[in-house]
Short mmCIF file of C-alpha atoms and ligand atoms in Angstrom, two decimals:
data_model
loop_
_atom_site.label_atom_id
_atom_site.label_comp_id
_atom_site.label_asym_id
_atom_site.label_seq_id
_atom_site.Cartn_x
_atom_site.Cartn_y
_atom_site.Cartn_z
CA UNK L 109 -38.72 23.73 -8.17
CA UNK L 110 -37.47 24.65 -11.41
CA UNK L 111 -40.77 24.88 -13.96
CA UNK L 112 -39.79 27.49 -16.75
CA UNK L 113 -38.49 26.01 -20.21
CA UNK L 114 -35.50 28.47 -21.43
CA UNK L 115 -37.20 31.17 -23.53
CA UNK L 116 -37.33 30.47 -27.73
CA UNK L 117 -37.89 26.70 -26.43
CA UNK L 118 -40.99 24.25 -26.34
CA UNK L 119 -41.69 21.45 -25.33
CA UNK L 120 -43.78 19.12 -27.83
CA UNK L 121 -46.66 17.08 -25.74
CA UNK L 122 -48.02 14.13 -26.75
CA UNK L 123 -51.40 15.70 -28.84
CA UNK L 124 -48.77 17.72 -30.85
CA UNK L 125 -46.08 14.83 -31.30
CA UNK L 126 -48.23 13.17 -33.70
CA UNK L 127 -48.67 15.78 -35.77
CA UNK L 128 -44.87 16.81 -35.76
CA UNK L 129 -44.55 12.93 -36.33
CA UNK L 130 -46.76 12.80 -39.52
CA UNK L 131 -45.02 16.34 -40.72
CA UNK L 132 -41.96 14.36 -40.63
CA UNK L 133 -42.98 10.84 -41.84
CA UNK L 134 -44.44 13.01 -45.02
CA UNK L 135 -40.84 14.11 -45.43
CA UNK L 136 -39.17 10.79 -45.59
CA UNK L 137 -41.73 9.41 -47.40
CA UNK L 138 -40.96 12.00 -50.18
CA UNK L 139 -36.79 11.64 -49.47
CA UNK L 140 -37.49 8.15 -50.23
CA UNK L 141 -39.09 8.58 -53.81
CA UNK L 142 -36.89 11.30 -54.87
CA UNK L 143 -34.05 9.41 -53.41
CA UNK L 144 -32.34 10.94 -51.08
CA UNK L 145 -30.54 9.49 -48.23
CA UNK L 146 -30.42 10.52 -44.57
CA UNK L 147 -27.47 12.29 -42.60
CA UNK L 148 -26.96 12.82 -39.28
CA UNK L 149 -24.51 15.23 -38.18
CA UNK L 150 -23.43 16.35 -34.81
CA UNK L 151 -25.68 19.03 -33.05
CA UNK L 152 -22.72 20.91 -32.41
CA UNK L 153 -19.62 21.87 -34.64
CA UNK L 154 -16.16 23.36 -34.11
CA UNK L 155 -17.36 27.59 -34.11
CA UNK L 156 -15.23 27.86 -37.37
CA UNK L 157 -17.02 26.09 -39.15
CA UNK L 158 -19.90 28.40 -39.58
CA UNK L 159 -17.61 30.78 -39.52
CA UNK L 160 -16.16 30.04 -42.87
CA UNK L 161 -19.69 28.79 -44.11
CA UNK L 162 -21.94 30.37 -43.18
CA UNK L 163 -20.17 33.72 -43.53
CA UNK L 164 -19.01 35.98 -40.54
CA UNK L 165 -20.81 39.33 -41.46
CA UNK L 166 -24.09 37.11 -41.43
CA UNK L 167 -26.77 38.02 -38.57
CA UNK L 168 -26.74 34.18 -37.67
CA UNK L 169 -22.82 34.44 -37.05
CA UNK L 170 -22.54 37.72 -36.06
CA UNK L 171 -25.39 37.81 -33.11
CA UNK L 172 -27.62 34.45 -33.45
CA UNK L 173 -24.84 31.56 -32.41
CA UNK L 174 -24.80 29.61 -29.44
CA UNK L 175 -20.95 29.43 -28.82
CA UNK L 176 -19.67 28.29 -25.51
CA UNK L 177 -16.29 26.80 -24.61
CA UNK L 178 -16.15 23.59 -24.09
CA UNK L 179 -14.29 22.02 -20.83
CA UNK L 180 -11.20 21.63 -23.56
CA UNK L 181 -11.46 25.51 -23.97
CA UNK L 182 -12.60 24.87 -27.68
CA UNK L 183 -15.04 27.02 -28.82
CA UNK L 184 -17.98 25.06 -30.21
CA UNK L 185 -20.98 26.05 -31.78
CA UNK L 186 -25.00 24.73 -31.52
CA UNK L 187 -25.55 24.29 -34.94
CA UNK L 188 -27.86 27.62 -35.97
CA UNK L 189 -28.45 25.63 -39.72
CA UNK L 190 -27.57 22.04 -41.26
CA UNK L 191 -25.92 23.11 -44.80
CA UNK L 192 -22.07 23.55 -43.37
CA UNK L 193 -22.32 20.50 -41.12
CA UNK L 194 -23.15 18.66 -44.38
CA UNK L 195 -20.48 19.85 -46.41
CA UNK L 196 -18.39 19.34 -43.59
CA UNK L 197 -19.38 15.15 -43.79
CA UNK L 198 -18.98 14.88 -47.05
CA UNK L 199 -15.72 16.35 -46.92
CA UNK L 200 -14.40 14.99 -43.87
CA UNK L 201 -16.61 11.43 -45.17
CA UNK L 202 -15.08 11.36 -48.51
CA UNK L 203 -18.55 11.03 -49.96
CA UNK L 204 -16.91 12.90 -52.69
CA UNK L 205 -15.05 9.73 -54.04
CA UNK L 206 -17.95 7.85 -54.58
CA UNK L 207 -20.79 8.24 -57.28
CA UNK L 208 -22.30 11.62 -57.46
CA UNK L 209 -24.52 13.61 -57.22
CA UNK L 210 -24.79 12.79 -53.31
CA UNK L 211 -28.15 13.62 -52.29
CA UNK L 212 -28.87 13.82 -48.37
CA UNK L 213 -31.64 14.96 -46.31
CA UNK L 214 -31.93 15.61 -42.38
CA UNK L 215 -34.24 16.61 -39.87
CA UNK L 216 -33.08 18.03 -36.45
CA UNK L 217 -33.16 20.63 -33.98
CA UNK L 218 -31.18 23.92 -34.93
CA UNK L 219 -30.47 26.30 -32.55
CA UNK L 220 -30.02 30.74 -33.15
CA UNK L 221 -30.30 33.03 -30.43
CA UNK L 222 -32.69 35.67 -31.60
CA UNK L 223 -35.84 37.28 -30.25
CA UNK L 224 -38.55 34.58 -29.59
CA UNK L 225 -41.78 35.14 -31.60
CA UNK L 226 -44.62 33.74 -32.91
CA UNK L 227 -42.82 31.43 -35.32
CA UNK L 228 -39.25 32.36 -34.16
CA UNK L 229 -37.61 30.07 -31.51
CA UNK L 230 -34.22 29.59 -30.11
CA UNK L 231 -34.70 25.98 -30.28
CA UNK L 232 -35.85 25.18 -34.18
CA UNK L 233 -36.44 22.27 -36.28
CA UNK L 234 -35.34 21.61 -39.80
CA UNK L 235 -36.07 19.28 -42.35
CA UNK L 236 -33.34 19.73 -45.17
CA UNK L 237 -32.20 18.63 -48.32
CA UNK L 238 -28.85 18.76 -50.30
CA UNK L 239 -26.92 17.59 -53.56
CA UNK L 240 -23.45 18.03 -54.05
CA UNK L 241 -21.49 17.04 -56.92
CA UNK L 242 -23.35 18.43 -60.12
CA UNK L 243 -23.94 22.16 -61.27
CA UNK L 244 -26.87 20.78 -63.04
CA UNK L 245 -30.15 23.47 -63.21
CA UNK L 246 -32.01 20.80 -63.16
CA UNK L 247 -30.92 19.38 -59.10
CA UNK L 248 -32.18 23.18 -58.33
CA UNK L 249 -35.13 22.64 -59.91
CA UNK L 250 -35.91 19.10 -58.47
CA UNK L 251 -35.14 20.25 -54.93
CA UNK L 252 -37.58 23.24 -55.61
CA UNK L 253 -40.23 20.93 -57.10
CA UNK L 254 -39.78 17.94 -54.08
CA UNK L 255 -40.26 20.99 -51.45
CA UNK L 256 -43.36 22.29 -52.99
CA UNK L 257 -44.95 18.62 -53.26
CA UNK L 258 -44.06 17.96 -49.58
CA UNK L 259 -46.00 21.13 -48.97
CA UNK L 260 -49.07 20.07 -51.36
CA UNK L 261 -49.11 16.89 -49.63
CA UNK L 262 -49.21 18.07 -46.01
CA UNK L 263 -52.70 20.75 -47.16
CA UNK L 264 -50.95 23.46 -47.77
CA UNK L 265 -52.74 26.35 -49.89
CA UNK L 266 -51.99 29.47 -51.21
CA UNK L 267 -47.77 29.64 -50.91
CA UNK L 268 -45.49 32.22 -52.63
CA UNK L 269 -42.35 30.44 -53.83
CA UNK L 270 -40.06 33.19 -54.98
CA UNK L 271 -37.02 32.56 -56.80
CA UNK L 272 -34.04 34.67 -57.83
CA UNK L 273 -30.53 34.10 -59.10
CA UNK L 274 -27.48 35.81 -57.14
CA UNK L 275 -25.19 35.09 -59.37
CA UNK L 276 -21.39 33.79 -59.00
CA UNK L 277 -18.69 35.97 -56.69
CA UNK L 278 -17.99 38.17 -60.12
CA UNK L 279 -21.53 39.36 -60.66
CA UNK L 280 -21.85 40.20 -56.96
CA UNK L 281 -18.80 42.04 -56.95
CA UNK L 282 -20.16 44.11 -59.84
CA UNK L 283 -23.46 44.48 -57.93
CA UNK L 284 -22.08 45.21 -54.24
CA UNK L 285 -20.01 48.30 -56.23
CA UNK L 286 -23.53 49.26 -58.04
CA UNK L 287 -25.45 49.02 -54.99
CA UNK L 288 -22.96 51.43 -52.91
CA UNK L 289 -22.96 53.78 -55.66
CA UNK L 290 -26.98 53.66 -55.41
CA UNK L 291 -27.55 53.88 -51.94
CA UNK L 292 -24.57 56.41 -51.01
CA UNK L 293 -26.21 59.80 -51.52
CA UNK L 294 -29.35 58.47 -48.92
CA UNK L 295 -27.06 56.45 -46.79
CA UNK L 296 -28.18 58.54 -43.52
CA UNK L 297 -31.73 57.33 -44.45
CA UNK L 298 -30.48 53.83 -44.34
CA UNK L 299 -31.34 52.00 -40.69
CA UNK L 300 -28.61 51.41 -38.57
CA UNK L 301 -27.59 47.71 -39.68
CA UNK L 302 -28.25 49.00 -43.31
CA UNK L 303 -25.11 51.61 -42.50
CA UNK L 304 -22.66 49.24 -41.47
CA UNK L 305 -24.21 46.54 -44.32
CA UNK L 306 -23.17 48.94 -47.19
CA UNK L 307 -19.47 48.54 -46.14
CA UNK L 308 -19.76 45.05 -45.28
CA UNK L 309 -22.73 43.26 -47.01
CA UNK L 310 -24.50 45.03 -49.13
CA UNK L 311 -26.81 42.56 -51.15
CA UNK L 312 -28.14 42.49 -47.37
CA UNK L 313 -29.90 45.58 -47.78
CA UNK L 314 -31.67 44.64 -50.56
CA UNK L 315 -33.66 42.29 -48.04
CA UNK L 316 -33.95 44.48 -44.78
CA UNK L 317 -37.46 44.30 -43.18
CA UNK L 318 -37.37 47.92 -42.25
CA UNK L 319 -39.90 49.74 -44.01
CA UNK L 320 -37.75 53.05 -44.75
CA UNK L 321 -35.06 50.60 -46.41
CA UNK L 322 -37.22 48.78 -48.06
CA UNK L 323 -39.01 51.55 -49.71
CA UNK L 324 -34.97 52.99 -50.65
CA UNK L 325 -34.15 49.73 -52.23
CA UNK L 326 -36.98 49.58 -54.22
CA UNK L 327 -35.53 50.92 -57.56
CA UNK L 328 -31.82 49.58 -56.30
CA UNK L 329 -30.57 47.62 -58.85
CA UNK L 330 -30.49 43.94 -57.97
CA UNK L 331 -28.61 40.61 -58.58
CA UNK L 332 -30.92 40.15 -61.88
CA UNK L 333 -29.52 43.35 -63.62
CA UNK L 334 -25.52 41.90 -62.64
CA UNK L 335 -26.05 38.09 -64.19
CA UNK L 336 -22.57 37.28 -66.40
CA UNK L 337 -23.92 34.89 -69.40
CA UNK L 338 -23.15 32.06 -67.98
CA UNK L 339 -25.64 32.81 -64.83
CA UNK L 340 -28.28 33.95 -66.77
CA UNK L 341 -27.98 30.57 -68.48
CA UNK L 342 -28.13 28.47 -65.47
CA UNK L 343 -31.31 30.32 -63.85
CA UNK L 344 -32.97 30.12 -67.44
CA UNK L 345 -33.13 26.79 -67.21
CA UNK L 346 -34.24 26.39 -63.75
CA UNK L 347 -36.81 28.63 -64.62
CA UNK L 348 -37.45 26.15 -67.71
CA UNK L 349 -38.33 23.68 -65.55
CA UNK L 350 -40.02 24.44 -63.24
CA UNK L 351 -42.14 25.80 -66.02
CA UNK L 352 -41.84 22.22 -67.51
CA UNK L 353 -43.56 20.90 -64.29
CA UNK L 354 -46.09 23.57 -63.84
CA UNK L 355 -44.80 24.94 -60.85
CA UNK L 356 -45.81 28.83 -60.64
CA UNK L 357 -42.90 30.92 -59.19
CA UNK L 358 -42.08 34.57 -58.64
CA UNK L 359 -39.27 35.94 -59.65
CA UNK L 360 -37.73 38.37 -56.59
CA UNK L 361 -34.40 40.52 -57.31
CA UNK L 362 -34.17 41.05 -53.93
CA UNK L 363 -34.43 37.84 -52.41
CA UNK L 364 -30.39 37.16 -51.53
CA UNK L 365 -31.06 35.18 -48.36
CA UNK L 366 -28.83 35.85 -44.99
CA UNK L 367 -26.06 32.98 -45.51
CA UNK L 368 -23.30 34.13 -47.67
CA UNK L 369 -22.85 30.95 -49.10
CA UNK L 370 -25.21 31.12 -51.97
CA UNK L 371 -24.19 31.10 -55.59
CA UNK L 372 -26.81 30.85 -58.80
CA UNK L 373 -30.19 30.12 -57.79
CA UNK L 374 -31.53 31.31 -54.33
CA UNK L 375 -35.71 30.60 -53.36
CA UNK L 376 -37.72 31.04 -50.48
CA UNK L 377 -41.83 29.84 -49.52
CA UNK L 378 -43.92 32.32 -47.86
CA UNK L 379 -47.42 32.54 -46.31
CA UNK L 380 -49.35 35.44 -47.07
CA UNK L 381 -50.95 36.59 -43.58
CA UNK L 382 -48.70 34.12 -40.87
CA UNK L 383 -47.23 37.89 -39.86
CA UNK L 384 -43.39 38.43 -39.61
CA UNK L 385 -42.20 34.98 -39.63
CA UNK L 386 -43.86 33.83 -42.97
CA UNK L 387 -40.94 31.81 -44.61
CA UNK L 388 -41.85 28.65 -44.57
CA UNK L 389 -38.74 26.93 -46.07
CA UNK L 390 -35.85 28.26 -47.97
CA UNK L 391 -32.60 27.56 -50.08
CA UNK L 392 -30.62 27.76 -53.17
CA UNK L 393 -27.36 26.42 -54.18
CA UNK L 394 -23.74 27.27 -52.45
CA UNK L 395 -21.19 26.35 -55.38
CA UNK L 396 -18.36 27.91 -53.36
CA UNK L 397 -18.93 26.12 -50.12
CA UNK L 398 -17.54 23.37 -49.97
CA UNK L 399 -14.08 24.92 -51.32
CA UNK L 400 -14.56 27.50 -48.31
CA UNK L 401 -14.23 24.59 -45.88
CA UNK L 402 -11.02 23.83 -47.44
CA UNK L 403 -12.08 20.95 -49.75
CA UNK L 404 -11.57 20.86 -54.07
CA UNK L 405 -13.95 23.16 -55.64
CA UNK L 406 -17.87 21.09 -55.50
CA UNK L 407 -20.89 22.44 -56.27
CA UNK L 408 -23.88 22.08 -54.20
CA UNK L 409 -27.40 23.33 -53.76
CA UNK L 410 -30.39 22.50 -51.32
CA UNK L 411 -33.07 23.64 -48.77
CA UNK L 412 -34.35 23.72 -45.00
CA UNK L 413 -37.92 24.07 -44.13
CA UNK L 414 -39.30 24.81 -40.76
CA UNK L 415 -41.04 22.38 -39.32
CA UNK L 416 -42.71 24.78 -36.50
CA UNK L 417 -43.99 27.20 -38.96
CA UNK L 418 -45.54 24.65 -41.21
CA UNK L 419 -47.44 22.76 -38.39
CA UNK L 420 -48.60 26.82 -37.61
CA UNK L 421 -49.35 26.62 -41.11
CA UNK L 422 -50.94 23.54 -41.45
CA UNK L 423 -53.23 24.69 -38.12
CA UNK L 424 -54.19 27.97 -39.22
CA UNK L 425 -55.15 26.89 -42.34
CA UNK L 426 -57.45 24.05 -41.16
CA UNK L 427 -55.05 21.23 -43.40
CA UNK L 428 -55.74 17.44 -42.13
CA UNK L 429 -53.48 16.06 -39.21
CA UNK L 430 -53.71 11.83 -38.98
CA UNK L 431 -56.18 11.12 -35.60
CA UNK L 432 -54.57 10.44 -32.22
CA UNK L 433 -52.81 6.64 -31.74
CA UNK L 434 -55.27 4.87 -29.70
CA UNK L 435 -54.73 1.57 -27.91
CA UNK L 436 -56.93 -1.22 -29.57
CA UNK L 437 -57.33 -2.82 -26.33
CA UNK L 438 -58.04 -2.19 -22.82
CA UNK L 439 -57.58 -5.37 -20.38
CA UNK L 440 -59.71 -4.79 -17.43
CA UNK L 441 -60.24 -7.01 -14.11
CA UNK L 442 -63.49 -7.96 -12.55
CA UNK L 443 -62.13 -9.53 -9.80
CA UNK L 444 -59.07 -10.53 -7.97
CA UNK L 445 -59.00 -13.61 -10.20
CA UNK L 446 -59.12 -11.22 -13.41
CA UNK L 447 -56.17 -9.30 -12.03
CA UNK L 448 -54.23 -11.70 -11.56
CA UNK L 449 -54.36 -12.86 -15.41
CA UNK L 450 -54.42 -9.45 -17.01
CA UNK L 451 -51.01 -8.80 -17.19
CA UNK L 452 -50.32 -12.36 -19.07
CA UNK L 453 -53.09 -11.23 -21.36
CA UNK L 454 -51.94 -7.90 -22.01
CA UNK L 455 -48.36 -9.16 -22.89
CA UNK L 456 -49.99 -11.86 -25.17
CA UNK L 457 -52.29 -9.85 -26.99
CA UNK L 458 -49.04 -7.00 -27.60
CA UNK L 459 -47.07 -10.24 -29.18
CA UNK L 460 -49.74 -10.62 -31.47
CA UNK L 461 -49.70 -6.69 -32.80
CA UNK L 462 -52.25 -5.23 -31.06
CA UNK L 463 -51.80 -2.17 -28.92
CA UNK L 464 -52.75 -2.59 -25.50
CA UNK L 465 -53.32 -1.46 -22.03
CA UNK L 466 -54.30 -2.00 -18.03
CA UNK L 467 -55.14 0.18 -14.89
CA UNK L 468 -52.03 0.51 -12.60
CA UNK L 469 -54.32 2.46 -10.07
CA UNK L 470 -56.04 -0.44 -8.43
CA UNK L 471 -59.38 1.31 -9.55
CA UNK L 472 -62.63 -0.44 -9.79
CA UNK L 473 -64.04 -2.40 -12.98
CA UNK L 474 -66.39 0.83 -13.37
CA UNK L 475 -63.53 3.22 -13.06
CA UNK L 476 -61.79 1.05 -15.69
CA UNK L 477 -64.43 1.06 -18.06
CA UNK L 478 -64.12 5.16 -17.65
CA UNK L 479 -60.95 5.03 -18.40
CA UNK L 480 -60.65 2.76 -21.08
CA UNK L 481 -63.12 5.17 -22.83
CA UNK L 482 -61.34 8.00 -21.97
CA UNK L 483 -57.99 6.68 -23.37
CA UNK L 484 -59.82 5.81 -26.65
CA UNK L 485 -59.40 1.91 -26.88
CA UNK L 486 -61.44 0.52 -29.32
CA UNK L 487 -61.77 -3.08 -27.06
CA UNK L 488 -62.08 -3.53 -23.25
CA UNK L 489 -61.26 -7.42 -22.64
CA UNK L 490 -62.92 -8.04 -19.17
CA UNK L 491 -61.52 -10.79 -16.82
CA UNK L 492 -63.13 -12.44 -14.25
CA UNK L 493 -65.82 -14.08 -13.13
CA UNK L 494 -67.66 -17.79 -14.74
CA UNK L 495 -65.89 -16.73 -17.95
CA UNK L 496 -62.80 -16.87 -16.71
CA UNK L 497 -63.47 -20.16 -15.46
CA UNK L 498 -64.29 -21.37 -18.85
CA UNK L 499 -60.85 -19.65 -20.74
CA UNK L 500 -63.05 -16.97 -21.72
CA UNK L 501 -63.53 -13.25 -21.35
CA UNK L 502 -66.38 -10.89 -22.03
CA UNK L 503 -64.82 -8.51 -24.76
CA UNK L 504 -66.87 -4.85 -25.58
CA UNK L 505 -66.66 -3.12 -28.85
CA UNK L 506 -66.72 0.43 -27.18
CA UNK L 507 -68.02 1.83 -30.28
CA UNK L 508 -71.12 0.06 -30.77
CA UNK L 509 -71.53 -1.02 -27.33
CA UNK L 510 -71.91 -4.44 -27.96
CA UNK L 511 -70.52 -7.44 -25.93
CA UNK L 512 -69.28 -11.13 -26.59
CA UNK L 513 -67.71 -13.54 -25.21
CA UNK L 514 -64.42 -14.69 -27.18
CA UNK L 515 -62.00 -17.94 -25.87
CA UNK L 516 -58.68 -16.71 -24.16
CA UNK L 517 -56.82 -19.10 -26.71
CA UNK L 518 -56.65 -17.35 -29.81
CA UNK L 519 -57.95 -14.13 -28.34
CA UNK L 520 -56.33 -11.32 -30.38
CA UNK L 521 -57.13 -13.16 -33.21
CA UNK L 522 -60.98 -13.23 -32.34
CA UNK L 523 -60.11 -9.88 -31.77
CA UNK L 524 -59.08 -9.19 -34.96
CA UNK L 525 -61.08 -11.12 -37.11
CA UNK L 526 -64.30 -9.60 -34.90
CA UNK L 527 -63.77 -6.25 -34.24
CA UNK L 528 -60.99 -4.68 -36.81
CA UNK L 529 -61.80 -6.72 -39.82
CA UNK L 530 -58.52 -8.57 -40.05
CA UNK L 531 -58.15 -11.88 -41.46
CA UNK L 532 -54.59 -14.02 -41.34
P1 HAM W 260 -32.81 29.61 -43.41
O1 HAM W 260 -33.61 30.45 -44.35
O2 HAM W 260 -31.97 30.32 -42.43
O3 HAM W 260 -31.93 28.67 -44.32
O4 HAM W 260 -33.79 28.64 -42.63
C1 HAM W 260 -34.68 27.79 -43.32
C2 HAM W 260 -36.04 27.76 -42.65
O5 HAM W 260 -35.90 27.43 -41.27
C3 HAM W 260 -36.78 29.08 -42.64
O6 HAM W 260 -37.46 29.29 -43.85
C4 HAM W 260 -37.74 28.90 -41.48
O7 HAM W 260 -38.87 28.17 -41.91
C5 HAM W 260 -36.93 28.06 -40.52
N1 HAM W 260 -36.34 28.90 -39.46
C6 HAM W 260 -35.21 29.65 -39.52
N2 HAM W 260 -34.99 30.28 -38.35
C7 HAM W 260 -36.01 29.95 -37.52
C8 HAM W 260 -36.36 30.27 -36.17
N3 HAM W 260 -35.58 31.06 -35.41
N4 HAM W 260 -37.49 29.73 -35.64
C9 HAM W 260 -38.29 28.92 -36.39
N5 HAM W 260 -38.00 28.57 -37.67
C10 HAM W 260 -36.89 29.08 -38.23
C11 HAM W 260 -31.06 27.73 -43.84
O8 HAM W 260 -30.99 27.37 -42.69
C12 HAM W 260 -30.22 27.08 -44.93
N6 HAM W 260 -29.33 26.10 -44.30
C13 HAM W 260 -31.10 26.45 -45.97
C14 HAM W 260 -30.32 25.77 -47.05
C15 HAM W 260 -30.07 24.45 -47.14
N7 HAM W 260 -29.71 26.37 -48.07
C16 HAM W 260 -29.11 25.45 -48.79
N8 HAM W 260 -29.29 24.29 -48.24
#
């Protein structure tokens, strides 16, 4: 028997699918007023792709894909993120002709082979945000502001939105030269990825988790001290309003993010104390993009939060989750003459709205009463017997144990108007 998930995966069981369900429903709920409409792009792309977006000296390409060939001997990629897929469609899509901005959101599995941790899976979930067509401060500030009120409205307490500008290819140019210059004469104190980052990437070690590094970089100059005028401008007035809509933010220099598609503004939302993995969500805008992936220069700019980490969020930090669905109505047999009409009533009383249920185990009327209060239902509508013989049925309110006797004709009405306060 085969009974082991692959590592990094999980499997999400009915108590916890309503609480990934109402994570998610919060999100659309908030696309919807902010206006942004949904995408759905393949779960797998041609390996290129993320190649030339996401950037090839980037952990995600160089170690974290899942890249197979397919029976075609294509080489195709899980998709480890949702931002180059997007691009891609509105490329590929024209969505470019029509009106912009083009605002888009997704949600979706997203899959990077790295070590499984608390918070860190092989097999993630997103729920993302983007706007291409307009350079405009103020689409990085909106995204920034709609992620932070999809975070207040979930429970959340106590985040750390940092924010930082890195700047168009020119200042990084100027900075990668600075921050060789800075970091050559302790280079052999550098950790090994920092080494070969210097050559390759070296706004990456501005960011590296190891301690040693991280105390080395700490009076490195940063993409703040290499903003031309014109970047400066743009995260001024992101900065302006966010200010505008009260929004507290940190400013981090060395915040650059591990895609190497970003351009301008670049934020991230931690959790003080969830350990290692405390980025909730994350983003910034990728002007450059979209002209990677062979398309006329288009600028762009959006997030992805993780929808794991905030329900490990959300959990830890005791924030609401909506109660269990329970069935409003159990239909339960007295007798052989009750069992033979519970299945009509069940399917009647479902055509009329309510949620509803029966034994399939043959069990006894007691053993159905059990179970209709194990299962929650508010109702048990018990068939059988003299009432049955009249068109009625004795119906309990399982929560204050009291019983009637309501017509068959018209019963989830009764129901209704009875039990659950509803009136047509
Ligand atoms: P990212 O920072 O790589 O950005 O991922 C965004 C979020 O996804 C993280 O903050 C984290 O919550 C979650 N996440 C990432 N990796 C894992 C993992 N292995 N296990 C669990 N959760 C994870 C992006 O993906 C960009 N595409 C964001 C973006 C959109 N930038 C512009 N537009």
């Amino acid at each position: 028997m085969i009974t082991a998930r692959p590592r990094g995966t999980a499997d999400v069981l009915p108590d916890d699918a309503g609480r990934w369900r109402h994570v998610e429903e919060t999100f659309r709920q908030i696309c919807r007023e902010y206006n942004y409409q949904e995408i759905r792009t393949p779960v797998f792309e041609h390996t290129e792709l993320f190649e030339r977006g996401v950037g090839d000296t980037t952990d995600i390409v160089e170690k974290e894909m899942y890249t197979f060939r397919d029976r075609g001997d294509r080489s195709v990629t899980l998709r480890p993120e949702g931002t180059a897929p997007v691009a891609r469609a509105y490329l590929e899509n024209r969505l470019n002709a029509g009106p912009q901005p083009v605002k888009l959101y997704y949600t979706g599995p997203m899959f990077r082979y790295d070590r499984p941790q608390a918070g860190r899976y092989r097999q993630f979930h997103q729920l993302g945000a983007e706007v291409l067509g307009s350079d405009d401060p103020a689409v990085d500030a909106e995204l920034i502001a709609m992620a932070m009120d999809f975070y207040g409205r979930l429970g959340l307490r106590d985040l750390d939105l940092h924010i930082n500008s890195v700047g168009c290819p020119r200042c990084r140019s100027e900075l990668r030269l600075r921050l060789r210059e800075f970091f050559r004469p302790v280079h052999d104190k550098l950790c090994v990825n920092c080494r070969g980052r210097l050559d390759k990437n070296p706004l990456r070690v501005l960011d590296c988790k190891v301690e040693r590094c991280d105390e080395l970089a700490g009076n490195a100059p940063t993409t703040i001290d290499c903003l031309c005028p014109d970047c400066e401008k743009h995260f001024g007035r992101v900065k302006a309003c966010l200010e505008g809509l009260g929004i507290p933010f940190t400013v981090n220099g060395r915040l650059v993010r591990g895609l190497d598609y970003y351009t301008h503004t670049a934020f991230e939302v931690m959790v003080p104390d969830i350990g290692a993995q405390s980025s909730i969500g994350g983003g910034g805008r990728y002007n450059g993009l979209v002209e990677a992936l062979g398309g006329p220069p288009t600028p762009g700019v959006g997030y992805a939060l993780g929808v794991e980490r905030i329900i490990l969020t959300m959990e830890r930090q005791g924030a609401p989750f909506p109660a269990r669905n329970r069935p409003d109505v159990f239909v339960a047999a007295a007798d052989p003459s009750g069992e033979e009409k519970a299945f009509g009533v069940l399917f009647a009383l479902r055509a009329e709205g309510l949620s509803a249920d029966k034994d399939y185990l043959g069990r006894s009327l007691k053993a159905q009463m059990k179970l209709a209060g194990r299962i929650g239902c508010r109702f048990v509508v018990i068939l059988g017997g003299d009432e049955l013989k009249r068109g009625a049925a004795a119906v309990r309110d399982m929560a204050g144990g009291s019983q009637v006797e309501l017509r068959l004709e018209g019963l989830s009405r009764e129901i209704k108007k009875w039990g659950l306060g509803i009136r047509d």
